[in-house]
PDB file of C-alpha atoms in Angstrom:
ATOM      1  CA  MET A   1       0.000   0.000   0.000  1.00 96.00           C
ATOM      2  CA  ARG A   2       1.226   3.450  -0.944  1.00 98.00           C
ATOM      3  CA  ALA A   3      -0.223   6.616   0.595  1.00 98.00           C
ATOM      4  CA  LEU A   4       0.190  10.203  -0.570  1.00 98.00           C
ATOM      5  CA  ILE A   5      -0.519  12.853   2.086  1.00 98.00           C
ATOM      6  CA  THR A   6      -0.905  16.585   1.509  1.00 98.00           C
ATOM      7  CA  GLY A   7      -0.422  18.608   4.678  1.00 96.00           C
ATOM      8  CA  ILE A   8       1.869  15.904   6.065  1.00 97.00           C
ATOM      9  CA  THR A   9       3.835  18.395   8.185  1.00 95.00           C
ATOM     10  CA  GLY A  10       0.707  19.454  10.071  1.00 95.00           C
ATOM     11  CA  GLN A  11      -0.861  17.985  13.182  1.00 97.00           C
ATOM     12  CA  ASP A  12      -3.113  15.471  11.402  1.00 98.00           C
ATOM     13  CA  GLY A  13      -0.570  14.656   8.723  1.00 98.00           C
ATOM     14  CA  SER A  14       2.066  13.709  11.262  1.00 98.00           C
ATOM     15  CA  TYR A  15      -0.226  11.388  13.216  1.00 98.00           C
ATOM     16  CA  LEU A  16      -1.577   9.857   9.997  1.00 98.00           C
ATOM     17  CA  ALA A  17       1.938   9.242   8.653  1.00 98.00           C
ATOM     18  CA  GLU A  18       2.898   7.480  11.901  1.00 98.00           C
ATOM     19  CA  PHE A  19      -0.254   5.366  11.771  1.00 98.00           C
ATOM     20  CA  LEU A  20       0.195   4.344   8.128  1.00 98.00           C
ATOM     21  CA  LEU A  21       3.861   3.490   8.644  1.00 98.00           C
ATOM     22  CA  SER A  22       2.796   1.217  11.510  1.00 98.00           C
ATOM     23  CA  LYS A  23       0.472  -0.503   9.029  1.00 98.00           C
ATOM     24  CA  GLY A  24       3.345  -1.155   6.640  1.00 98.00           C
ATOM     25  CA  TYR A  25       2.491   1.554   4.114  1.00 98.00           C
ATOM     26  CA  GLU A  26       4.998   3.311   1.917  1.00 98.00           C
ATOM     27  CA  VAL A  27       4.288   6.960   2.743  1.00 98.00           C
ATOM     28  CA  PHE A  28       4.780   9.973   0.480  1.00 98.00           C
ATOM     29  CA  GLY A  29       4.310  13.538   1.632  1.00 98.00           C
ATOM     30  CA  VAL A  30       3.617  16.676  -0.387  1.00 96.00           C
ATOM     31  CA  GLN A  31       5.343  19.871   0.698  1.00 92.00           C
ATOM     32  CA  ARG A  32       5.820  23.212  -1.035  1.00 84.00           C
ATOM     33  CA  ARG A  33       9.378  23.778  -2.267  1.00 73.00           C
ATOM     34  CA  VAL A  34       9.397  27.221  -0.660  1.00 63.00           C
ATOM     35  CA  SER A  35       7.590  26.757   2.632  1.00 53.00           C
ATOM     36  CA  ASN A  36       7.722  28.311   6.075  1.00 57.00           C
ATOM     37  CA  GLN A  37       6.040  25.191   7.430  1.00 62.00           C
ATOM     38  CA  SER A  38       8.293  23.386   9.886  1.00 78.00           C
ATOM     39  CA  SER A  39       8.886  19.656   9.492  1.00 89.00           C
ATOM     40  CA  SER A  40       9.423  19.259  13.232  1.00 92.00           C
ATOM     41  CA  ARG A  41       6.252  17.194  13.699  1.00 95.00           C
ATOM     42  CA  ILE A  42       7.570  14.486  11.389  1.00 97.00           C
ATOM     43  CA  SER A  43      11.316  14.803  12.053  1.00 95.00           C
ATOM     44  CA  HIS A  44      11.344  11.493  13.975  1.00 96.00           C
ATOM     45  CA  ILE A  45       9.885   9.598  10.986  1.00 98.00           C
ATOM     46  CA  LEU A  46      11.245  11.709   8.127  1.00 96.00           C
ATOM     47  CA  PRO A  47      13.809   9.057   7.047  1.00 96.00           C
ATOM     48  CA  LYS A  48      10.880   6.680   6.448  1.00 98.00           C
ATOM     49  CA  ILE A  49       8.920   9.130   4.284  1.00 98.00           C
ATOM     50  CA  THR A  50       9.484  10.174   0.683  1.00 98.00           C
ATOM     51  CA  MET A  51       8.872  13.914   0.417  1.00 97.00           C
ATOM     52  CA  LEU A  52       7.720  15.352  -2.901  1.00 97.00           C
ATOM     53  CA  ASP A  53       7.418  18.935  -4.099  1.00 94.00           C
ATOM     54  CA  GLY A  54       3.840  20.068  -4.511  1.00 95.00           C
ATOM     55  CA  ASP A  55       1.560  23.039  -4.027  1.00 95.00           C
ATOM     56  CA  LEU A  56      -2.238  22.988  -3.820  1.00 95.00           C
ATOM     57  CA  CYS A  57      -2.228  26.131  -5.963  1.00 94.00           C
ATOM     58  CA  ASP A  58      -0.194  24.447  -8.715  1.00 96.00           C
ATOM     59  CA  SER A  59      -1.981  21.695 -10.636  1.00 97.00           C
ATOM     60  CA  ALA A  60       1.130  20.556 -12.523  1.00 97.00           C
ATOM     61  CA  SER A  61       3.035  19.899  -9.302  1.00 97.00           C
ATOM     62  CA  LEU A  62       0.176  17.802  -7.928  1.00 98.00           C
ATOM     63  CA  VAL A  63      -0.058  15.749 -11.100  1.00 98.00           C
ATOM     64  CA  ALA A  64       3.688  15.146 -10.899  1.00 98.00           C
ATOM     65  CA  ALA A  65       3.455  14.089  -7.243  1.00 98.00           C
ATOM     66  CA  VAL A  66       0.718  11.578  -8.042  1.00 98.00           C
ATOM     67  CA  LYS A  67       2.696  10.162 -10.960  1.00 98.00           C
ATOM     68  CA  LYS A  68       5.839   9.792  -8.854  1.00 98.00           C
ATOM     69  CA  SER A  69       4.149   8.206  -5.834  1.00 98.00           C
ATOM     70  CA  LYS A  70       1.623   5.982  -7.653  1.00 98.00           C
ATOM     71  CA  PRO A  71      -0.576   5.962  -4.527  1.00 98.00           C
ATOM     72  CA  THR A  72      -3.267   3.483  -3.664  1.00 98.00           C
ATOM     73  CA  GLU A  73      -4.661   6.005  -1.175  1.00 98.00           C
ATOM     74  CA  VAL A  74      -4.559   9.820  -1.143  1.00 98.00           C
ATOM     75  CA  TYR A  75      -5.258  11.875   1.974  1.00 98.00           C
ATOM     76  CA  ASN A  76      -5.878  15.532   1.220  1.00 98.00           C
ATOM     77  CA  LEU A  77      -5.185  17.248   4.554  1.00 97.00           C
ATOM     78  CA  GLY A  78      -3.479  20.353   3.184  1.00 92.00           C
ATOM     79  CA  ALA A  79      -5.371  23.621   3.741  1.00 84.00           C
ATOM     80  CA  GLN A  80      -5.325  27.107   5.191  1.00 84.00           C
ATOM     81  CA  SER A  81      -7.029  25.853   8.331  1.00 72.00           C
ATOM     82  CA  PHE A  82      -7.003  28.770  10.790  1.00 68.00           C
ATOM     83  CA  VAL A  83     -10.589  30.054  10.855  1.00 80.00           C
ATOM     84  CA  GLN A  84      -9.777  33.520  12.225  1.00 80.00           C
ATOM     85  CA  LEU A  85      -7.222  34.171   9.452  1.00 80.00           C
ATOM     86  CA  SER A  86      -9.755  33.230   6.785  1.00 78.00           C
ATOM     87  CA  PHE A  87     -11.744  36.401   7.490  1.00 81.00           C
ATOM     88  CA  SER A  88      -8.823  38.596   6.414  1.00 79.00           C
ATOM     89  CA  GLU A  89      -7.395  36.191   3.824  1.00 84.00           C
ATOM     90  CA  GLU A  90     -10.569  34.879   2.216  1.00 88.00           C
ATOM     91  CA  ILE A  91      -9.205  34.707  -1.324  1.00 90.00           C
ATOM     92  CA  MET A  92      -6.085  32.815  -0.305  1.00 88.00           C
ATOM     93  CA  THR A  93      -8.199  30.490   1.852  1.00 93.00           C
ATOM     94  CA  SER A  94     -10.521  29.841  -1.088  1.00 92.00           C
ATOM     95  CA  GLU A  95      -7.588  29.133  -3.397  1.00 91.00           C
ATOM     96  CA  VAL A  96      -5.831  26.708  -1.069  1.00 93.00           C
ATOM     97  CA  THR A  97      -8.640  25.098   0.914  1.00 94.00           C
ATOM     98  CA  GLY A  98     -11.335  25.123  -1.775  1.00 95.00           C
ATOM     99  CA  LEU A  99      -9.797  25.118  -5.236  1.00 95.00           C
ATOM    100  CA  GLY A 100      -6.761  23.243  -3.928  1.00 96.00           C
ATOM    101  CA  THR A 101      -8.992  20.255  -3.271  1.00 97.00           C
ATOM    102  CA  THR A 102     -10.377  20.423  -6.804  1.00 97.00           C
ATOM    103  CA  ARG A 103      -6.850  20.455  -8.204  1.00 98.00           C
ATOM    104  CA  MET A 104      -5.975  17.432  -6.069  1.00 98.00           C
ATOM    105  CA  LEU A 105      -9.112  15.562  -7.114  1.00 98.00           C
ATOM    106  CA  ALA A 106      -8.347  16.259 -10.763  1.00 98.00           C
ATOM    107  CA  ALA A 107      -4.757  15.076 -10.331  1.00 98.00           C
ATOM    108  CA  CYS A 108      -5.995  11.790  -8.838  1.00 98.00           C
ATOM    109  CA  ALA A 109      -9.010  11.220 -11.084  1.00 96.00           C
ATOM    110  CA  ASP A 110      -7.336   8.705 -13.403  1.00 95.00           C
ATOM    111  CA  SER A 111      -4.918   7.197 -10.881  1.00 97.00           C
ATOM    112  CA  GLY A 112      -7.252   4.603  -9.404  1.00 97.00           C
ATOM    113  CA  ALA A 113      -6.363   5.821  -5.909  1.00 98.00           C
ATOM    114  CA  LYS A 114      -8.911   6.066  -3.129  1.00 98.00           C
ATOM    115  CA  PHE A 115      -9.323   9.680  -2.007  1.00 98.00           C
ATOM    116  CA  TYR A 116      -9.936  11.124   1.448  1.00 98.00           C
ATOM    117  CA  GLN A 117     -10.951  14.775   1.834  1.00 98.00           C
ATOM    118  CA  ALA A 118     -10.529  16.471   5.206  1.00 98.00           C
ATOM    119  CA  GLY A 119     -13.833  18.197   5.853  1.00 97.00           C
ATOM    120  CA  SER A 120     -14.716  20.301   8.874  1.00 96.00           C
ATOM    121  CA  SER A 121     -17.541  20.844  11.353  1.00 94.00           C
ATOM    122  CA  GLU A 122     -17.175  24.551  10.528  1.00 94.00           C
ATOM    123  CA  MET A 123     -19.264  23.773   7.434  1.00 96.00           C
ATOM    124  CA  PHE A 124     -22.317  23.482   9.700  1.00 96.00           C
ATOM    125  CA  GLY A 125     -22.065  26.968  11.158  1.00 93.00           C
ATOM    126  CA  ASN A 126     -25.156  27.742  13.232  1.00 84.00           C
ATOM    127  CA  SER A 127     -27.437  25.758  10.934  1.00 70.00           C
ATOM    128  CA  SER A 128     -29.446  23.923  13.550  1.00 71.00           C
ATOM    129  CA  PRO A 129     -29.469  22.916  17.194  1.00 81.00           C
ATOM    130  CA  PRO A 130     -26.790  20.334  17.968  1.00 91.00           C
ATOM    131  CA  PRO A 131     -25.941  17.550  17.539  1.00 95.00           C
ATOM    132  CA  GLN A 132     -24.927  17.662  13.879  1.00 96.00           C
ATOM    133  CA  ASP A 133     -24.690  14.555  11.689  1.00 97.00           C
ATOM    134  CA  GLU A 134     -24.237  13.729   8.001  1.00 97.00           C
ATOM    135  CA  LEU A 135     -27.763  14.931   7.158  1.00 96.00           C
ATOM    136  CA  THR A 136     -27.542  18.283   8.958  1.00 96.00           C
ATOM    137  CA  ARG A 137     -27.803  21.294   6.669  1.00 95.00           C
ATOM    138  CA  PHE A 138     -24.560  23.168   5.994  1.00 95.00           C
ATOM    139  CA  VAL A 139     -24.609  26.937   6.637  1.00 94.00           C
ATOM    140  CA  PRO A 140     -20.968  28.003   7.107  1.00 93.00           C
ATOM    141  CA  ARG A 141     -20.211  31.296   8.844  1.00 90.00           C
ATOM    142  CA  SER A 142     -16.582  31.828   7.863  1.00 90.00           C
ATOM    143  CA  PRO A 143     -14.623  31.918   4.603  1.00 90.00           C
ATOM    144  CA  TYR A 144     -12.840  28.796   5.862  1.00 93.00           C
ATOM    145  CA  GLY A 145     -16.153  26.981   6.324  1.00 93.00           C
ATOM    146  CA  CYS A 146     -17.290  28.102   2.865  1.00 93.00           C
ATOM    147  CA  ALA A 147     -14.068  26.846   1.267  1.00 96.00           C
ATOM    148  CA  LYS A 148     -14.353  23.512   3.056  1.00 96.00           C
ATOM    149  CA  LEU A 149     -17.963  23.175   1.912  1.00 97.00           C
ATOM    150  CA  TYR A 150     -16.951  23.762  -1.697  1.00 97.00           C
ATOM    151  CA  ALA A 151     -14.257  21.089  -1.318  1.00 98.00           C
ATOM    152  CA  HIS A 152     -16.818  18.740   0.240  1.00 98.00           C
ATOM    153  CA  ALA A 153     -19.243  19.230  -2.646  1.00 98.00           C
ATOM    154  CA  MET A 154     -16.523  18.700  -5.255  1.00 98.00           C
ATOM    155  CA  THR A 155     -15.484  15.473  -3.547  1.00 98.00           C
ATOM    156  CA  VAL A 156     -19.092  14.243  -3.717  1.00 98.00           C
ATOM    157  CA  ASN A 157     -19.200  15.290  -7.368  1.00 98.00           C
ATOM    158  CA  TYR A 158     -16.104  13.246  -8.197  1.00 98.00           C
ATOM    159  CA  ARG A 159     -17.560  10.285  -6.293  1.00 98.00           C
ATOM    160  CA  GLU A 160     -20.709  10.492  -8.381  1.00 98.00           C
ATOM    161  CA  ARG A 161     -18.501  10.271 -11.465  1.00 97.00           C
ATOM    162  CA  GLY A 162     -17.111   6.953 -10.216  1.00 97.00           C
ATOM    163  CA  MET A 163     -14.133   7.913  -8.051  1.00 98.00           C
ATOM    164  CA  PHE A 164     -13.678   6.292  -4.626  1.00 98.00           C
ATOM    165  CA  ALA A 165     -13.814   9.558  -2.707  1.00 98.00           C
ATOM    166  CA  CYS A 166     -14.796  10.110   0.937  1.00 98.00           C
ATOM    167  CA  ASN A 167     -15.395  13.181   3.066  1.00 98.00           C
ATOM    168  CA  GLY A 168     -14.494  13.066   6.721  1.00 98.00           C
ATOM    169  CA  ILE A 169     -16.514  15.742   8.522  1.00 98.00           C
ATOM    170  CA  LEU A 170     -14.189  16.071  11.486  1.00 97.00           C
ATOM    171  CA  PHE A 171     -15.136  18.055  14.547  1.00 97.00           C
ATOM    172  CA  ASN A 172     -12.400  19.858  16.489  1.00 96.00           C
ATOM    173  CA  HIS A 173      -9.445  17.627  17.219  1.00 97.00           C
ATOM    174  CA  GLU A 174      -6.377  18.710  19.123  1.00 98.00           C
ATOM    175  CA  SER A 175      -3.060  17.402  20.454  1.00 98.00           C
ATOM    176  CA  PRO A 176       0.300  18.605  21.737  1.00 98.00           C
ATOM    177  CA  ARG A 177       1.187  19.059  18.039  1.00 97.00           C
ATOM    178  CA  ARG A 178      -1.523  21.670  17.469  1.00 95.00           C
ATOM    179  CA  GLY A 179      -0.322  24.986  16.030  1.00 92.00           C
ATOM    180  CA  ARG A 180       0.272  27.860  18.443  1.00 93.00           C
ATOM    181  CA  GLU A 181      -2.336  30.052  16.759  1.00 90.00           C
ATOM    182  CA  PHE A 182      -5.230  27.754  17.710  1.00 93.00           C
ATOM    183  CA  VAL A 183      -7.093  28.601  20.904  1.00 96.00           C
ATOM    184  CA  THR A 184      -6.491  25.260  22.627  1.00 98.00           C
ATOM    185  CA  GLN A 185      -2.731  25.435  22.193  1.00 98.00           C
ATOM    186  CA  LYS A 186      -2.768  29.137  23.022  1.00 97.00           C
ATOM    187  CA  ILE A 187      -4.430  28.280  26.339  1.00 98.00           C
ATOM    188  CA  ALA A 188      -2.097  25.369  27.114  1.00 98.00           C
ATOM    189  CA  LEU A 189       1.053  27.376  26.382  1.00 98.00           C
ATOM    190  CA  ALA A 190      -0.165  30.407  28.324  1.00 98.00           C
ATOM    191  CA  ALA A 191      -1.041  28.310  31.362  1.00 98.00           C
ATOM    192  CA  ALA A 192       2.460  26.823  31.314  1.00 98.00           C
ATOM    193  CA  ALA A 193       4.111  30.221  30.876  1.00 98.00           C
ATOM    194  CA  ILE A 194       2.064  31.694  33.730  1.00 98.00           C
ATOM    195  CA  LYS A 195       2.942  28.757  35.948  1.00 98.00           C
ATOM    196  CA  LYS A 196       6.623  29.413  35.242  1.00 97.00           C
ATOM    197  CA  GLY A 197       6.236  33.140  35.906  1.00 97.00           C
ATOM    198  CA  LYS A 198       6.958  34.150  32.303  1.00 97.00           C
ATOM    199  CA  GLN A 199       3.644  35.935  31.777  1.00 96.00           C
ATOM    200  CA  ASP A 200       0.636  36.925  33.825  1.00 96.00           C
ATOM    201  CA  LYS A 201      -2.345  37.345  31.496  1.00 97.00           C
ATOM    202  CA  LEU A 202      -3.996  35.480  28.626  1.00 97.00           C
ATOM    203  CA  PHE A 203      -6.320  37.395  26.306  1.00 97.00           C
ATOM    204  CA  LEU A 204      -9.101  35.453  24.579  1.00 97.00           C
ATOM    205  CA  GLY A 205     -12.345  36.063  22.718  1.00 94.00           C
ATOM    206  CA  ASN A 206     -15.619  34.185  23.213  1.00 94.00           C
ATOM    207  CA  LEU A 207     -15.241  31.932  26.269  1.00 96.00           C
ATOM    208  CA  ASP A 208     -18.773  30.587  25.867  1.00 95.00           C
ATOM    209  CA  ALA A 209     -18.292  29.065  22.398  1.00 93.00           C
ATOM    210  CA  GLN A 210     -18.771  25.307  22.682  1.00 95.00           C
ATOM    211  CA  ARG A 211     -16.895  22.717  20.661  1.00 96.00           C
ATOM    212  CA  ASP A 212     -16.694  18.938  20.410  1.00 98.00           C
ATOM    213  CA  TRP A 213     -13.001  18.332  21.105  1.00 98.00           C
ATOM    214  CA  GLY A 214     -11.264  15.013  20.425  1.00 98.00           C
ATOM    215  CA  HIS A 215      -7.686  13.835  19.966  1.00 98.00           C
ATOM    216  CA  ALA A 216      -6.117  13.976  16.491  1.00 98.00           C
ATOM    217  CA  ARG A 217      -4.420  10.637  17.123  1.00 98.00           C
ATOM    218  CA  ASP A 218      -7.850   8.979  17.317  1.00 98.00           C
ATOM    219  CA  TYR A 219      -9.280  10.851  14.359  1.00 98.00           C
ATOM    220  CA  VAL A 220      -6.653   9.851  11.787  1.00 98.00           C
ATOM    221  CA  GLN A 221      -7.643   6.224  12.330  1.00 98.00           C
ATOM    222  CA  ALA A 222     -11.166   7.133  11.224  1.00 98.00           C
ATOM    223  CA  MET A 223      -9.710   8.638   8.033  1.00 98.00           C
ATOM    224  CA  TRP A 224      -8.002   5.347   7.239  1.00 99.00           C
ATOM    225  CA  LEU A 225     -11.081   3.272   8.045  1.00 98.00           C
ATOM    226  CA  MET A 226     -13.161   5.253   5.546  1.00 98.00           C
ATOM    227  CA  LEU A 227     -10.881   4.140   2.718  1.00 98.00           C
ATOM    228  CA  GLN A 228     -11.039   0.482   3.792  1.00 98.00           C
ATOM    229  CA  GLN A 229     -14.788   0.213   3.196  1.00 98.00           C
ATOM    230  CA  PRO A 230     -16.278  -1.486   0.113  1.00 98.00           C
ATOM    231  CA  LYS A 231     -18.076   1.731  -0.902  1.00 98.00           C
ATOM    232  CA  PRO A 232     -17.098   5.410  -0.473  1.00 98.00           C
ATOM    233  CA  ASP A 233     -19.238   7.624   1.746  1.00 98.00           C
ATOM    234  CA  ASP A 234     -19.140  10.625   4.078  1.00 98.00           C
ATOM    235  CA  TYR A 235     -18.788  10.385   7.857  1.00 98.00           C
ATOM    236  CA  VAL A 236     -18.965  12.684  10.863  1.00 98.00           C
ATOM    237  CA  VAL A 237     -16.080  12.070  13.274  1.00 98.00           C
ATOM    238  CA  ALA A 238     -16.665  13.430  16.772  1.00 98.00           C
ATOM    239  CA  THR A 239     -16.783  12.539  20.458  1.00 98.00           C
ATOM    240  CA  GLY A 240     -20.438  13.412  21.020  1.00 98.00           C
ATOM    241  CA  LYS A 241     -19.499  15.645  23.961  1.00 98.00           C
ATOM    242  CA  SER A 242     -19.030  19.408  23.902  1.00 97.00           C
ATOM    243  CA  HIS A 243     -17.157  21.783  26.172  1.00 98.00           C
ATOM    244  CA  SER A 244     -16.820  25.557  26.198  1.00 98.00           C
ATOM    245  CA  VAL A 245     -13.598  27.493  25.779  1.00 97.00           C
ATOM    246  CA  ARG A 246     -14.143  28.409  29.422  1.00 98.00           C
ATOM    247  CA  ASP A 247     -14.153  24.684  30.301  1.00 98.00           C
ATOM    248  CA  PHE A 248     -10.873  24.250  28.435  1.00 98.00           C
ATOM    249  CA  CYS A 249      -9.339  27.149  30.374  1.00 98.00           C
ATOM    250  CA  SER A 250     -10.526  25.733  33.671  1.00 98.00           C
ATOM    251  CA  ALA A 251      -9.113  22.282  32.924  1.00 98.00           C
ATOM    252  CA  ALA A 252      -5.793  23.564  31.538  1.00 98.00           C
ATOM    253  CA  PHE A 253      -5.062  26.004  34.360  1.00 98.00           C
ATOM    254  CA  GLY A 254      -6.404  23.543  36.909  1.00 98.00           C
ATOM    255  CA  ARG A 255      -3.890  20.955  35.724  1.00 98.00           C
ATOM    256  CA  LEU A 256      -1.206  23.312  37.039  1.00 98.00           C
ATOM    257  CA  GLY A 257      -3.014  24.299  40.216  1.00 98.00           C
ATOM    258  CA  LEU A 258      -4.012  27.703  38.841  1.00 98.00           C
ATOM    259  CA  ASP A 259      -7.316  29.587  38.800  1.00 98.00           C
ATOM    260  CA  TYR A 260      -7.945  30.698  35.218  1.00 98.00           C
ATOM    261  CA  THR A 261     -10.256  33.538  36.321  1.00 98.00           C
ATOM    262  CA  LYS A 262      -7.245  35.348  37.777  1.00 97.00           C
ATOM    263  CA  HIS A 263      -5.346  35.304  34.493  1.00 98.00           C
ATOM    264  CA  VAL A 264      -7.774  35.137  31.539  1.00 97.00           C
ATOM    265  CA  GLU A 265      -9.236  38.390  30.184  1.00 97.00           C
ATOM    266  CA  ILE A 266     -11.601  39.073  27.294  1.00 95.00           C
ATOM    267  CA  ASP A 267     -10.256  40.986  24.293  1.00 94.00           C
ATOM    268  CA  PRO A 268     -12.822  41.925  21.589  1.00 90.00           C
ATOM    269  CA  GLN A 269     -10.214  41.590  18.827  1.00 87.00           C
ATOM    270  CA  PHE A 270     -10.338  37.815  19.244  1.00 88.00           C
ATOM    271  CA  PHE A 271     -14.066  37.534  18.545  1.00 86.00           C
ATOM    272  CA  ARG A 272     -14.926  36.287  15.069  1.00 80.00           C
ATOM    273  CA  PRO A 273     -16.909  38.599  12.771  1.00 78.00           C
ATOM    274  CA  ALA A 274     -19.499  35.787  12.593  1.00 76.00           C
ATOM    275  CA  GLU A 275     -19.509  33.460  15.590  1.00 78.00           C
ATOM    276  CA  VAL A 276     -20.353  29.760  15.604  1.00 85.00           C
ATOM    277  CA  ASN A 277     -21.815  29.141  19.017  1.00 86.00           C
ATOM    278  CA  HIS A 278     -22.172  25.393  19.475  1.00 92.00           C
ATOM    279  CA  LEU A 279     -20.786  22.447  17.532  1.00 94.00           C
ATOM    280  CA  LEU A 280     -21.529  18.918  18.731  1.00 97.00           C
ATOM    281  CA  GLY A 281     -21.114  15.883  16.507  1.00 97.00           C
ATOM    282  CA  ASP A 282     -23.164  12.715  16.188  1.00 98.00           C
ATOM    283  CA  ALA A 283     -20.704  10.049  15.017  1.00 98.00           C
ATOM    284  CA  SER A 284     -23.117   7.121  15.312  1.00 98.00           C
ATOM    285  CA  LYS A 285     -22.697   6.316  11.601  1.00 98.00           C
ATOM    286  CA  ALA A 286     -18.914   6.092  11.984  1.00 98.00           C
ATOM    287  CA  LYS A 287     -19.395   3.767  14.951  1.00 98.00           C
ATOM    288  CA  ARG A 288     -21.926   1.608  13.119  1.00 98.00           C
ATOM    289  CA  VAL A 289     -20.192   1.362   9.723  1.00 98.00           C
ATOM    290  CA  LEU A 290     -16.507   1.887  10.492  1.00 98.00           C
ATOM    291  CA  GLY A 291     -16.436   0.436  13.994  1.00 98.00           C
ATOM    292  CA  TRP A 292     -14.739   3.652  15.120  1.00 98.00           C
ATOM    293  CA  GLU A 293     -15.019   5.282  18.527  1.00 97.00           C
ATOM    294  CA  PRO A 294     -12.859   7.949  20.219  1.00 98.00           C
ATOM    295  CA  THR A 295     -10.568   6.663  22.966  1.00 97.00           C
ATOM    296  CA  THR A 296      -9.205   9.876  24.528  1.00 98.00           C
ATOM    297  CA  PRO A 297     -11.408  11.744  27.028  1.00 98.00           C
ATOM    298  CA  PHE A 298     -11.463  15.547  27.033  1.00 98.00           C
ATOM    299  CA  GLU A 299      -9.657  15.699  30.368  1.00 98.00           C
ATOM    300  CA  THR A 300      -6.827  13.465  29.111  1.00 98.00           C
ATOM    301  CA  LEU A 301      -6.470  15.563  25.958  1.00 98.00           C
ATOM    302  CA  VAL A 302      -6.107  18.760  27.988  1.00 98.00           C
ATOM    303  CA  GLU A 303      -3.611  17.125  30.347  1.00 98.00           C
ATOM    304  CA  GLU A 304      -1.460  15.941  27.413  1.00 98.00           C
ATOM    305  CA  MET A 305      -1.414  19.406  25.884  1.00 98.00           C
ATOM    306  CA  VAL A 306      -0.583  21.180  29.149  1.00 98.00           C
ATOM    307  CA  ASP A 307       2.110  18.666  30.110  1.00 98.00           C
ATOM    308  CA  SER A 308       3.705  19.096  26.694  1.00 98.00           C
ATOM    309  CA  ALA A 309       3.443  22.885  26.986  1.00 98.00           C
ATOM    310  CA  MET A 310       5.297  22.770  30.283  1.00 98.00           C
ATOM    311  CA  GLU A 311       8.245  21.175  28.480  1.00 97.00           C
ATOM    312  CA  VAL A 312       8.545  23.981  25.916  1.00 93.00           C
ATOM    313  CA  ALA A 313       7.176  27.095  27.650  1.00 84.00           C
TER     314      ALA A 313
END
């Protein structure tokens, strides 16, 4: 088995590469030739991976990467995935996250490879009361969500043309490898820095926003399981439990014996122009069809992130 992964240097890509290597796959990763993306997340397995030049904004490079790797499975994880940035960089987000998926689908169309597209719960927006499942209406409230929805629809379109193409509608998933710009890692790192006396305050936006947070290590296994099924389909991947940003703060600071209310302050600049209030996934289809269930509780996830932050803060 040969797997080609876009976004391999990111959080999900690194866990997926580890998982596939453990399954005996030959793993190929796509990375831009000129990139400010660090390879630190995969440095420990880099000798086992074949890295190829490729850019989701350059169709020719993607075609070349597919020809060189001859994959049996393709995992399209590459994207501009920071929601807040998408409001100021909507065109770039659309190019990379939306049209980039179309370019990747086109590059793989005649390869015979099975295709996984990394969807997002942000596609739901505030469409309906939670929980959200595969039949919930999509009403995205950010340029990122809109771009992901376009990519989702194009993946379905290619599937209807005969391609084995799946969408994973993944709810929020975190880990110690999460980027520093994301709120969960921002909280974990700040708690560690405050504990060590390196800072005193953490400024955040909407503490009442609720998300369904799981561990990325669990979620990449669901990606793989989707491509092992006899027929392609779309699946929600989630824990079925939601927590507020406030809950995350309480757990993270509490891990270090701190009271978050003494250190966390609200800053309006961190509110989104269009808020998504409550995301909660119903992954019963993934459990029934894929046999997948999350294994990492919210509390354990937070502890892992804070413990890791203490090592680097």
